[in-house]
mmCIF file of C-alpha atoms in Angstrom:
data_model
loop_
_atom_site.group_PDB
_atom_site.id
_atom_site.type_symbol
_atom_site.label_atom_id
_atom_site.label_comp_id
_atom_site.label_asym_id
_atom_site.label_seq_id
_atom_site.Cartn_x
_atom_site.Cartn_y
_atom_site.Cartn_z
ATOM 1 C CA MET A 1 -104.697 50.465 -14.223
ATOM 2 C CA SER A 2 -106.135 51.291 -17.649
ATOM 3 C CA PHE A 3 -108.338 48.893 -19.599
ATOM 4 C CA ARG A 4 -105.571 48.486 -22.198
ATOM 5 C CA LYS A 5 -103.008 47.453 -19.564
ATOM 6 C CA VAL A 6 -105.420 44.901 -18.114
ATOM 7 C CA ASN A 7 -105.849 43.352 -21.552
ATOM 8 C CA ILE A 8 -102.079 43.148 -21.989
ATOM 9 C CA VAL A 9 -101.659 41.416 -18.616
ATOM 10 C CA ILE A 10 -104.430 38.931 -19.458
ATOM 11 C CA LEU A 11 -102.840 38.255 -22.845
ATOM 12 C CA VAL A 12 -99.420 37.638 -21.280
ATOM 13 C CA LEU A 13 -100.895 35.233 -18.726
ATOM 14 C CA ALA A 14 -102.798 33.374 -21.450
ATOM 15 C CA VAL A 15 -99.649 32.972 -23.545
ATOM 16 C CA ALA A 16 -97.709 31.720 -20.508
ATOM 17 C CA LEU A 17 -100.447 29.202 -19.691
ATOM 18 C CA PHE A 18 -100.497 28.010 -23.312
ATOM 19 C CA LEU A 19 -96.734 27.498 -23.308
ATOM 20 C CA LEU A 20 -96.887 25.509 -20.059
ATOM 21 C CA VAL A 21 -99.564 23.202 -21.470
ATOM 22 C CA LEU A 22 -97.612 22.799 -24.706
ATOM 23 C CA HIS A 23 -94.434 21.961 -22.782
ATOM 24 C CA HIS A 24 -96.263 19.380 -20.665
ATOM 25 C CA ASN A 25 -97.755 17.713 -23.733
ATOM 26 C CA PHE A 26 -94.389 17.692 -25.474
ATOM 27 C CA LEU A 27 -92.768 15.930 -22.517
ATOM 28 C CA GLY A 28 -95.526 13.355 -22.496
ATOM 29 C CA LEU A 29 -95.106 12.703 -26.208
ATOM 30 C CA SER A 30 -91.323 12.460 -25.840
ATOM 31 C CA SER A 31 -91.692 9.929 -23.039
ATOM 32 C CA LEU A 32 -94.078 7.879 -25.153
ATOM 33 C CA LEU A 33 -91.771 7.884 -28.161
ATOM 34 C CA ARG A 34 -88.782 7.102 -26.002
ATOM 35 C CA ASN A 35 -90.365 3.915 -24.709
ATOM 36 C CA GLU A 36 -92.118 2.858 -27.899
ATOM 37 C CA VAL A 37 -90.825 -0.317 -29.567
ATOM 38 C CA SER A 38 -90.100 -0.202 -33.278
ATOM 39 C CA ASP A 39 -90.140 -3.473 -35.195
ATOM 40 C CA SER A 40 -89.435 -1.969 -38.601
ATOM 41 C CA GLY A 41 -86.992 -4.755 -39.466
ATOM 42 C CA ILE A 42 -84.050 -2.512 -40.389
ATOM 43 C CA VAL A 43 -80.624 -2.629 -38.899
ATOM 44 C CA GLY A 44 -79.919 0.385 -36.746
ATOM 45 C CA PRO A 45 -80.829 1.737 -33.326
ATOM 46 C CA GLN A 46 -84.570 1.848 -32.833
ATOM 47 C CA PRO A 47 -86.174 4.353 -30.417
ATOM 48 C CA VAL A 48 -86.882 1.665 -27.857
ATOM 49 C CA ASP A 49 -86.639 0.778 -24.222
ATOM 50 C CA PHE A 50 -85.002 3.615 -22.380
ATOM 51 C CA ILE A 51 -85.640 2.989 -18.700
ATOM 52 C CA PRO A 52 -87.208 6.236 -17.363
ATOM 53 C CA ASN A 53 -86.407 5.563 -13.700
ATOM 54 C CA ALA A 54 -82.662 5.180 -14.200
ATOM 55 C CA PRO A 55 -80.442 6.848 -11.572
ATOM 56 C CA GLN A 56 -79.242 10.393 -12.253
ATOM 57 C CA ARG A 57 -75.655 9.188 -12.740
ATOM 58 C CA VAL A 58 -76.858 7.206 -15.765
ATOM 59 C CA VAL A 59 -78.973 9.814 -17.518
ATOM 60 C CA ASP A 60 -76.885 12.892 -16.831
ATOM 61 C CA GLY A 61 -76.046 14.200 -20.295
ATOM 62 C CA ARG A 62 -72.948 16.015 -19.058
ATOM 63 C CA GLU A 63 -71.096 12.727 -18.643
ATOM 64 C CA GLU A 64 -69.700 11.013 -21.734
ATOM 65 C CA GLU A 65 -71.824 8.100 -22.859
ATOM 66 C CA ILE A 66 -70.151 4.685 -23.177
ATOM 67 C CA PRO A 67 -71.865 2.592 -25.867
ATOM 68 C CA VAL A 68 -71.513 -1.159 -25.282
ATOM 69 C CA VAL A 69 -72.723 -3.395 -28.113
ATOM 70 C CA ILE A 70 -73.730 -6.998 -27.325
ATOM 71 C CA ALA A 71 -75.438 -9.488 -29.635
ATOM 72 C CA ALA A 72 -78.174 -11.524 -27.966
ATOM 73 C CA SER A 73 -79.577 -14.591 -29.703
ATOM 74 C CA GLU A 74 -82.546 -16.477 -28.256
ATOM 75 C CA ASP A 75 -80.564 -19.607 -27.364
ATOM 76 C CA ARG A 76 -77.820 -17.590 -25.591
ATOM 77 C CA LEU A 77 -79.908 -14.861 -24.001
ATOM 78 C CA GLY A 78 -78.859 -15.760 -20.472
ATOM 79 C CA GLY A 79 -75.253 -15.035 -21.400
ATOM 80 C CA ALA A 80 -76.058 -11.519 -22.549
ATOM 81 C CA ILE A 81 -78.055 -10.885 -19.369
ATOM 82 C CA ALA A 82 -75.170 -11.969 -17.127
ATOM 83 C CA ALA A 83 -72.668 -9.876 -19.103
ATOM 84 C CA ILE A 84 -74.859 -6.765 -18.881
ATOM 85 C CA ASN A 85 -75.450 -7.252 -15.168
ATOM 86 C CA SER A 86 -71.710 -7.590 -14.466
ATOM 87 C CA ILE A 87 -70.880 -4.443 -16.437
ATOM 88 C CA GLN A 88 -73.589 -2.365 -14.781
ATOM 89 C CA HIS A 89 -72.645 -3.506 -11.273
ATOM 90 C CA ASN A 90 -68.951 -2.667 -11.628
ATOM 91 C CA THR A 91 -69.135 0.871 -12.979
ATOM 92 C CA ARG A 92 -70.610 4.252 -12.185
ATOM 93 C CA SER A 93 -70.114 5.488 -15.728
ATOM 94 C CA ASN A 94 -72.820 6.507 -18.178
ATOM 95 C CA VAL A 95 -73.215 3.189 -20.014
ATOM 96 C CA ILE A 96 -75.861 2.529 -22.637
ATOM 97 C CA PHE A 97 -76.251 -1.020 -23.946
ATOM 98 C CA TYR A 98 -77.023 -1.595 -27.613
ATOM 99 C CA ILE A 99 -78.433 -5.111 -27.561
ATOM 100 C CA VAL A 100 -78.527 -6.518 -31.078
ATOM 101 C CA THR A 101 -81.050 -9.267 -31.692
ATOM 102 C CA LEU A 102 -83.570 -10.675 -34.118
ATOM 103 C CA ASN A 103 -87.298 -9.892 -34.208
ATOM 104 C CA GLY A 104 -88.472 -12.990 -32.374
ATOM 105 C CA THR A 105 -86.263 -12.344 -29.336
ATOM 106 C CA ALA A 106 -87.107 -8.712 -28.549
ATOM 107 C CA ASP A 107 -90.157 -9.340 -26.330
ATOM 108 C CA HIS A 108 -88.417 -12.085 -24.364
ATOM 109 C CA LEU A 109 -85.380 -9.873 -23.855
ATOM 110 C CA ARG A 110 -87.502 -6.915 -22.787
ATOM 111 C CA SER A 111 -89.331 -8.876 -20.110
ATOM 112 C CA TRP A 112 -86.013 -10.140 -18.720
ATOM 113 C CA LEU A 113 -84.477 -6.661 -18.625
ATOM 114 C CA SER A 114 -87.441 -5.278 -16.683
ATOM 115 C CA SER A 115 -86.805 -7.625 -13.780
ATOM 116 C CA GLY A 116 -84.620 -7.416 -10.696
ATOM 117 C CA ASN A 117 -81.257 -5.671 -10.780
ATOM 118 C CA LEU A 118 -81.549 -4.713 -14.451
ATOM 119 C CA LYS A 119 -84.331 -2.169 -13.993
ATOM 120 C CA SER A 120 -81.853 0.702 -13.690
ATOM 121 C CA ILE A 121 -79.925 0.177 -16.937
ATOM 122 C CA ARG A 122 -80.204 2.223 -20.109
ATOM 123 C CA TYR A 123 -80.464 0.210 -23.272
ATOM 124 C CA LYS A 124 -81.677 0.037 -26.849
ATOM 125 C CA ILE A 125 -82.837 -3.133 -28.520
ATOM 126 C CA VAL A 126 -81.554 -3.121 -32.082
ATOM 127 C CA ASN A 127 -83.059 -5.426 -34.686
ATOM 128 C CA PHE A 128 -80.453 -6.901 -37.023
ATOM 129 C CA ASP A 129 -81.478 -7.195 -40.660
ATOM 130 C CA THR A 130 -80.211 -10.543 -41.944
ATOM 131 C CA LYS A 131 -80.559 -9.299 -45.530
ATOM 132 C CA LEU A 132 -77.271 -7.501 -44.985
ATOM 133 C CA LEU A 133 -75.547 -10.886 -45.196
ATOM 134 C CA GLU A 134 -77.024 -12.015 -48.517
ATOM 135 C CA GLY A 135 -74.233 -13.080 -50.857
ATOM 136 C CA LYS A 136 -71.621 -12.672 -48.107
ATOM 137 C CA VAL A 137 -71.860 -15.934 -46.174
ATOM 138 C CA LYS A 138 -72.597 -19.534 -47.067
ATOM 139 C CA GLU A 139 -73.131 -22.719 -45.124
ATOM 140 C CA ASP A 140 -70.076 -24.939 -44.901
ATOM 141 C CA PRO A 141 -70.968 -28.582 -44.147
ATOM 142 C CA ASP A 142 -67.399 -29.204 -42.979
ATOM 143 C CA GLN A 143 -67.795 -26.674 -40.171
ATOM 144 C CA GLY A 144 -70.670 -28.597 -38.610
ATOM 145 C CA GLU A 145 -72.575 -25.585 -37.275
ATOM 146 C CA SER A 146 -75.001 -23.353 -39.167
ATOM 147 C CA ILE A 147 -74.254 -19.688 -39.779
ATOM 148 C CA LYS A 148 -75.448 -17.456 -36.937
ATOM 149 C CA PRO A 149 -76.344 -14.010 -38.367
ATOM 150 C CA LEU A 150 -75.771 -12.092 -35.126
ATOM 151 C CA THR A 151 -72.131 -13.188 -35.156
ATOM 152 C CA PHE A 152 -71.592 -10.559 -37.861
ATOM 153 C CA ALA A 153 -73.207 -7.661 -35.960
ATOM 154 C CA ARG A 154 -69.718 -6.474 -34.955
ATOM 155 C CA PHE A 155 -69.000 -5.621 -38.614
ATOM 156 C CA TYR A 156 -71.770 -3.006 -38.630
ATOM 157 C CA LEU A 157 -70.975 -0.920 -35.535
ATOM 158 C CA PRO A 158 -71.314 2.513 -37.244
ATOM 159 C CA ILE A 159 -74.845 1.570 -38.305
ATOM 160 C CA LEU A 160 -75.771 0.130 -34.931
ATOM 161 C CA VAL A 161 -74.414 3.135 -33.019
ATOM 162 C CA PRO A 162 -74.758 5.940 -35.592
ATOM 163 C CA ARG A 163 -73.989 8.964 -33.421
ATOM 164 C CA ALA A 164 -71.120 7.550 -31.370
ATOM 165 C CA LYS A 165 -67.471 8.351 -31.976
ATOM 166 C CA LYS A 166 -66.280 5.345 -30.012
ATOM 167 C CA ALA A 167 -67.825 2.074 -28.817
ATOM 168 C CA ILE A 168 -67.053 -1.244 -27.133
ATOM 169 C CA TYR A 169 -68.107 -4.538 -28.680
ATOM 170 C CA MET A 170 -68.167 -7.750 -26.671
ATOM 171 C CA ASP A 171 -69.513 -11.258 -27.067
ATOM 172 C CA ASP A 172 -72.285 -12.595 -24.851
ATOM 173 C CA ASP A 173 -70.081 -15.224 -23.170
ATOM 174 C CA VAL A 174 -68.150 -12.782 -20.976
ATOM 175 C CA ILE A 175 -68.228 -11.480 -17.427
ATOM 176 C CA VAL A 176 -66.777 -8.059 -16.606
ATOM 177 C CA GLN A 177 -65.088 -7.694 -13.227
ATOM 178 C CA GLY A 178 -63.455 -4.287 -13.764
ATOM 179 C CA ASP A 179 -64.792 -0.811 -14.469
ATOM 180 C CA ILE A 180 -65.777 -0.698 -18.154
ATOM 181 C CA LEU A 181 -64.543 2.904 -18.262
ATOM 182 C CA ALA A 182 -60.944 1.645 -18.159
ATOM 183 C CA LEU A 183 -61.512 -0.480 -21.271
ATOM 184 C CA TYR A 184 -63.308 2.391 -23.003
ATOM 185 C CA ASN A 185 -60.313 4.655 -22.335
ATOM 186 C CA THR A 186 -57.927 2.298 -24.136
ATOM 187 C CA PRO A 187 -55.689 4.551 -26.267
ATOM 188 C CA LEU A 188 -55.831 3.890 -30.005
ATOM 189 C CA LYS A 189 -52.948 4.933 -32.229
ATOM 190 C CA PRO A 190 -53.599 7.507 -34.970
ATOM 191 C CA GLY A 191 -55.205 5.858 -37.984
ATOM 192 C CA HIS A 192 -56.313 2.780 -36.044
ATOM 193 C CA ALA A 193 -60.033 1.991 -36.089
ATOM 194 C CA ALA A 194 -59.953 -0.719 -33.407
ATOM 195 C CA ALA A 195 -57.994 -2.218 -30.520
ATOM 196 C CA PHE A 196 -57.966 -5.993 -29.952
ATOM 197 C CA SER A 197 -56.257 -8.458 -27.628
ATOM 198 C CA GLU A 198 -53.586 -10.347 -29.562
ATOM 199 C CA ASP A 199 -53.500 -14.109 -29.151
ATOM 200 C CA CYS A 200 -49.762 -14.804 -29.017
ATOM 201 C CA ASP A 201 -49.034 -12.173 -26.398
ATOM 202 C CA SER A 202 -52.201 -12.520 -24.330
ATOM 203 C CA THR A 203 -51.965 -13.377 -20.658
ATOM 204 C CA SER A 204 -54.456 -16.157 -21.384
ATOM 205 C CA ALA A 205 -52.163 -17.835 -23.910
ATOM 206 C CA LYS A 206 -49.146 -17.665 -21.622
ATOM 207 C CA VAL A 207 -51.013 -19.252 -18.753
ATOM 208 C CA VAL A 208 -53.023 -22.036 -20.373
ATOM 209 C CA ILE A 209 -51.826 -22.809 -23.870
ATOM 210 C CA ARG A 210 -49.229 -25.448 -24.540
ATOM 211 C CA GLY A 211 -48.341 -26.501 -28.083
ATOM 212 C CA ALA A 212 -51.097 -24.461 -29.702
ATOM 213 C CA GLY A 213 -49.507 -24.732 -33.142
ATOM 214 C CA ASN A 214 -51.230 -22.595 -35.766
ATOM 215 C CA GLN A 215 -54.193 -21.732 -33.569
ATOM 216 C CA TYR A 216 -52.876 -18.247 -32.863
ATOM 217 C CA ASN A 217 -51.381 -17.351 -36.238
ATOM 218 C CA TYR A 218 -52.878 -16.085 -39.474
ATOM 219 C CA ILE A 219 -52.332 -19.449 -41.146
ATOM 220 C CA GLY A 220 -54.861 -20.929 -38.728
ATOM 221 C CA TYR A 221 -57.585 -18.742 -40.266
ATOM 222 C CA LEU A 222 -56.625 -18.136 -43.893
ATOM 223 C CA ASP A 223 -55.837 -20.502 -46.764
ATOM 224 C CA TYR A 224 -52.355 -19.524 -47.888
ATOM 225 C CA LYS A 225 -52.633 -21.873 -50.847
ATOM 226 C CA LYS A 226 -54.974 -19.359 -52.448
ATOM 227 C CA GLU A 227 -53.278 -16.829 -54.700
ATOM 228 C CA ARG A 228 -55.456 -13.946 -53.522
ATOM 229 C CA ILE A 229 -54.272 -14.481 -49.953
ATOM 230 C CA ARG A 230 -50.628 -14.797 -50.972
ATOM 231 C CA LYS A 231 -50.824 -11.534 -52.928
ATOM 232 C CA LEU A 232 -51.633 -9.674 -49.719
ATOM 233 C CA SER A 233 -48.075 -10.370 -48.514
ATOM 234 C CA MET A 234 -49.231 -11.068 -44.978
ATOM 235 C CA LYS A 235 -46.867 -13.278 -43.003
ATOM 236 C CA ALA A 236 -48.528 -16.591 -42.150
ATOM 237 C CA SER A 237 -46.812 -16.562 -38.752
ATOM 238 C CA THR A 238 -48.354 -13.195 -37.818
ATOM 239 C CA CYS A 239 -50.101 -13.359 -34.469
ATOM 240 C CA SER A 240 -53.892 -13.354 -34.731
ATOM 241 C CA PHE A 241 -56.213 -11.479 -32.385
ATOM 242 C CA ASN A 242 -59.512 -12.245 -30.699
ATOM 243 C CA PRO A 243 -62.533 -10.307 -32.052
ATOM 244 C CA GLY A 244 -64.808 -11.170 -29.117
ATOM 245 C CA VAL A 245 -63.886 -8.011 -27.198
ATOM 246 C CA PHE A 246 -62.632 -4.816 -28.803
ATOM 247 C CA VAL A 247 -62.738 -1.053 -28.660
ATOM 248 C CA ALA A 248 -63.630 0.778 -31.876
ATOM 249 C CA ASN A 249 -62.853 4.314 -33.001
ATOM 250 C CA LEU A 250 -66.004 4.742 -35.083
ATOM 251 C CA THR A 251 -64.874 8.018 -36.621
ATOM 252 C CA GLU A 252 -61.857 6.237 -38.084
ATOM 253 C CA TRP A 253 -63.967 3.182 -38.900
ATOM 254 C CA ARG A 254 -66.272 5.316 -41.038
ATOM 255 C CA ARG A 255 -63.415 7.226 -42.658
ATOM 256 C CA GLN A 256 -61.739 4.005 -43.782
ATOM 257 C CA ASN A 257 -65.022 2.307 -44.763
ATOM 258 C CA ILE A 258 -64.105 -0.683 -42.614
ATOM 259 C CA THR A 259 -67.554 -2.244 -42.969
ATOM 260 C CA SER A 260 -67.305 -2.177 -46.763
ATOM 261 C CA GLN A 261 -63.827 -3.692 -46.613
ATOM 262 C CA LEU A 262 -65.063 -6.519 -44.398
ATOM 263 C CA GLU A 263 -68.008 -7.175 -46.724
ATOM 264 C CA LYS A 264 -65.636 -7.330 -49.685
ATOM 265 C CA TRP A 265 -63.655 -10.191 -48.128
ATOM 266 C CA MET A 266 -66.823 -11.974 -47.048
ATOM 267 C CA LYS A 267 -68.024 -11.986 -50.673
ATOM 268 C CA LEU A 268 -64.640 -13.114 -51.983
ATOM 269 C CA ASN A 269 -64.626 -16.002 -49.524
ATOM 270 C CA VAL A 270 -68.043 -17.112 -50.781
ATOM 271 C CA GLU A 271 -66.672 -17.061 -54.341
ATOM 272 C CA GLU A 272 -63.172 -18.431 -53.773
ATOM 273 C CA GLY A 273 -63.039 -20.109 -50.338
ATOM 274 C CA LEU A 274 -60.293 -18.028 -48.747
ATOM 275 C CA TYR A 275 -60.693 -19.148 -45.147
ATOM 276 C CA SER A 276 -58.719 -22.041 -43.689
ATOM 277 C CA ARG A 277 -60.496 -25.396 -43.935
ATOM 278 C CA THR A 278 -59.519 -26.020 -40.309
ATOM 279 C CA LEU A 279 -60.701 -22.665 -39.028
ATOM 280 C CA ALA A 280 -59.100 -22.026 -35.636
ATOM 281 C CA GLY A 281 -61.893 -19.808 -34.327
ATOM 282 C CA SER A 282 -64.909 -17.699 -35.234
ATOM 283 C CA ILE A 283 -65.953 -17.307 -38.867
ATOM 284 C CA THR A 284 -65.833 -13.546 -38.309
ATOM 285 C CA THR A 285 -62.104 -13.592 -37.593
ATOM 286 C CA PRO A 286 -60.571 -14.041 -41.097
ATOM 287 C CA PRO A 287 -61.939 -10.833 -42.697
ATOM 288 C CA LEU A 288 -61.002 -8.867 -39.584
ATOM 289 C CA LEU A 289 -57.464 -10.254 -39.699
ATOM 290 C CA ILE A 290 -57.115 -9.135 -43.319
ATOM 291 C CA VAL A 291 -58.569 -5.652 -42.901
ATOM 292 C CA PHE A 292 -56.712 -4.917 -39.664
ATOM 293 C CA TYR A 293 -53.382 -6.498 -40.610
ATOM 294 C CA GLN A 294 -50.722 -4.445 -38.785
ATOM 295 C CA GLN A 295 -53.332 -1.686 -38.458
ATOM 296 C CA HIS A 296 -54.806 -2.120 -34.992
ATOM 297 C CA SER A 297 -54.014 -1.142 -31.439
ATOM 298 C CA THR A 298 -54.057 -3.505 -28.446
ATOM 299 C CA ILE A 299 -56.091 -3.681 -25.273
ATOM 300 C CA ASP A 300 -54.787 -4.727 -21.878
ATOM 301 C CA PRO A 301 -54.688 -8.567 -21.942
ATOM 302 C CA MET A 302 -56.453 -8.665 -18.583
ATOM 303 C CA TRP A 303 -59.472 -7.206 -20.390
ATOM 304 C CA ASN A 304 -59.875 -10.390 -22.418
ATOM 305 C CA VAL A 305 -58.816 -13.369 -20.316
ATOM 306 C CA ARG A 306 -60.119 -16.117 -22.552
ATOM 307 C CA HIS A 307 -60.204 -19.835 -23.273
ATOM 308 C CA LEU A 308 -62.427 -20.485 -20.242
ATOM 309 C CA GLY A 309 -64.685 -22.341 -22.661
ATOM 310 C CA SER A 310 -61.958 -24.315 -24.430
ATOM 311 C CA SER A 311 -62.245 -27.257 -22.044
ATOM 312 C CA ALA A 312 -64.332 -28.475 -19.131
ATOM 313 C CA GLY A 313 -61.369 -28.370 -16.741
ATOM 314 C CA LYS A 314 -60.021 -25.471 -14.722
ATOM 315 C CA ARG A 315 -56.629 -24.248 -15.912
ATOM 316 C CA TYR A 316 -56.461 -20.896 -14.129
ATOM 317 C CA SER A 317 -55.712 -20.332 -10.482
ATOM 318 C CA PRO A 318 -58.464 -18.730 -8.364
ATOM 319 C CA GLN A 319 -56.169 -15.734 -7.823
ATOM 320 C CA PHE A 320 -55.729 -15.203 -11.557
ATOM 321 C CA VAL A 321 -59.450 -15.480 -12.243
ATOM 322 C CA LYS A 322 -60.198 -12.972 -9.494
ATOM 323 C CA ALA A 323 -57.627 -10.503 -10.873
ATOM 324 C CA ALA A 324 -58.985 -10.610 -14.441
ATOM 325 C CA LYS A 325 -60.910 -7.554 -15.601
ATOM 326 C CA LEU A 326 -62.919 -9.568 -18.132
ATOM 327 C CA LEU A 327 -63.441 -13.333 -18.333
ATOM 328 C CA HIS A 328 -64.264 -14.833 -21.727
ATOM 329 C CA TRP A 329 -65.741 -18.334 -22.206
ATOM 330 C CA ASN A 330 -64.826 -18.580 -25.884
ATOM 331 C CA GLY A 331 -64.908 -22.168 -27.072
ATOM 332 C CA HIS A 332 -67.496 -24.942 -26.983
ATOM 333 C CA PHE A 333 -68.056 -25.066 -23.215
ATOM 334 C CA LYS A 334 -70.307 -22.124 -22.336
ATOM 335 C CA PRO A 335 -70.930 -21.163 -18.680
ATOM 336 C CA TRP A 336 -74.655 -21.860 -18.981
ATOM 337 C CA GLY A 337 -73.926 -25.372 -20.277
ATOM 338 C CA ARG A 338 -73.489 -28.748 -18.619
ATOM 339 C CA THR A 339 -69.702 -29.138 -18.675
ATOM 340 C CA ALA A 340 -68.488 -25.553 -18.323
ATOM 341 C CA SER A 341 -65.669 -24.425 -16.046
ATOM 342 C CA TYR A 342 -65.791 -21.579 -13.533
ATOM 343 C CA THR A 343 -69.590 -21.653 -13.502
ATOM 344 C CA ASP A 344 -69.610 -20.320 -9.936
ATOM 345 C CA VAL A 345 -67.974 -17.095 -11.141
ATOM 346 C CA TRP A 346 -70.458 -16.698 -13.997
ATOM 347 C CA GLU A 347 -73.562 -17.571 -11.966
ATOM 348 C CA LYS A 348 -72.830 -14.725 -9.571
ATOM 349 C CA TRP A 349 -74.059 -12.375 -12.310
ATOM 350 C CA TYR A 350 -76.748 -14.517 -13.881
ATOM 351 C CA ILE A 351 -80.372 -13.465 -13.303
ATOM 352 C CA PRO A 352 -82.956 -16.248 -13.762
ATOM 353 C CA ASP A 353 -85.346 -15.836 -16.657
ATOM 354 C CA PRO A 354 -88.737 -14.651 -15.332
ATOM 355 C CA THR A 355 -90.483 -16.321 -18.289
ATOM 356 C CA GLY A 356 -88.799 -19.690 -17.663
ATOM 357 C CA LYS A 357 -87.812 -20.064 -21.327
ATOM 358 C CA PHE A 358 -84.084 -20.048 -20.620
ATOM 359 C CA SER A 359 -82.605 -22.328 -17.995
ATOM 360 C CA LEU A 360 -79.126 -23.428 -17.034
ATOM 361 C CA ILE A 361 -77.987 -26.926 -17.936
ATOM 362 C CA ARG A 362 -76.078 -28.563 -15.115
ATOM 363 C CA ARG A 363 -74.652 -32.033 -14.418
ATOM 364 C CA HIS A 364 -77.113 -32.829 -11.631
ATOM 365 C CA VAL A 365 -79.974 -32.351 -14.082
ATOM 366 C CA GLU A 366 -78.481 -34.948 -16.386
ATOM 367 C CA ILE A 367 -77.938 -37.360 -13.488
ATOM 368 C CA SER A 368 -81.513 -37.004 -12.238
ATOM 369 C CA HIS A 369 -82.849 -37.810 -15.711
ATOM 370 C CA THR A 370 -80.835 -41.045 -15.917
ATOM 371 C CA LYS A 371 -82.123 -42.482 -12.656
#
């Protein structure tokens, strides 16, 4: 072999070695960035908290990703944990959780997610910027409760999940008993940006509600005495829908500027007081009812079996509860509280807080304190 050929071989080997080292360093940097927490204070997915040891079924890029968005406030963190655990346990799909929270909760949430059965999930912690709500909400002393910023995270799905074409939003007071893939595959009609469970026709309403009055109609959420509402020509008797669980076509959402439309009605309510004074449900419902009037698809009612939190008593049969795909404790009686119903079903998915900051409130605790 000539001297020139030897030099060429050495050069080729050196280049190959350099590329291998470069590739190794790049992977190390990528892993570091992937797990680095960003507390920049903006709303949007931060490059945080991907679990590197997740099973292959979760990280395989060939399978469609199912984004599930859940808001997690400090005082309700146990609810979000139970919901996430129930979803993960009942599916083999490629789910990634976008957990929307405020700055002070991120570390607590992260320590909880790194424990026990949750080690295998993929998730992103997304910091919600409360400045987005300036001029769009105001405290109402008649409502009794203060405004909770994370309640409005559902209005900003395209910002929270910027690259997704479709996503699921759900409240933190739910338990999922079916495969989340079935909910994700809910068909949406052309031009519809979301699919909700309607109140009047829901399985929940048929089973437990008697004499609900205006609770499940538009008039229960909007003040029809206001001219601006009347000009919309929306029938007051129109059935409302529950915004605690829905599937969103984010491509259509962006095309129609749904977020901007929702913000418009939030601002107008601040200026003119358009919501009903006896609001039948969440403060987020009225703008959604206006924007999606006769322009939304429906999900299977068994994917939002609700009103479990409307009273402390049990109104569903055990068979019905077992058959439900998703159980929703909307109302004042939350499953982590003292007087909740069906707590045994919820506690099956609850994982105790390793930091001890969050604990369940149960009747026996109250009794022991009174002795």
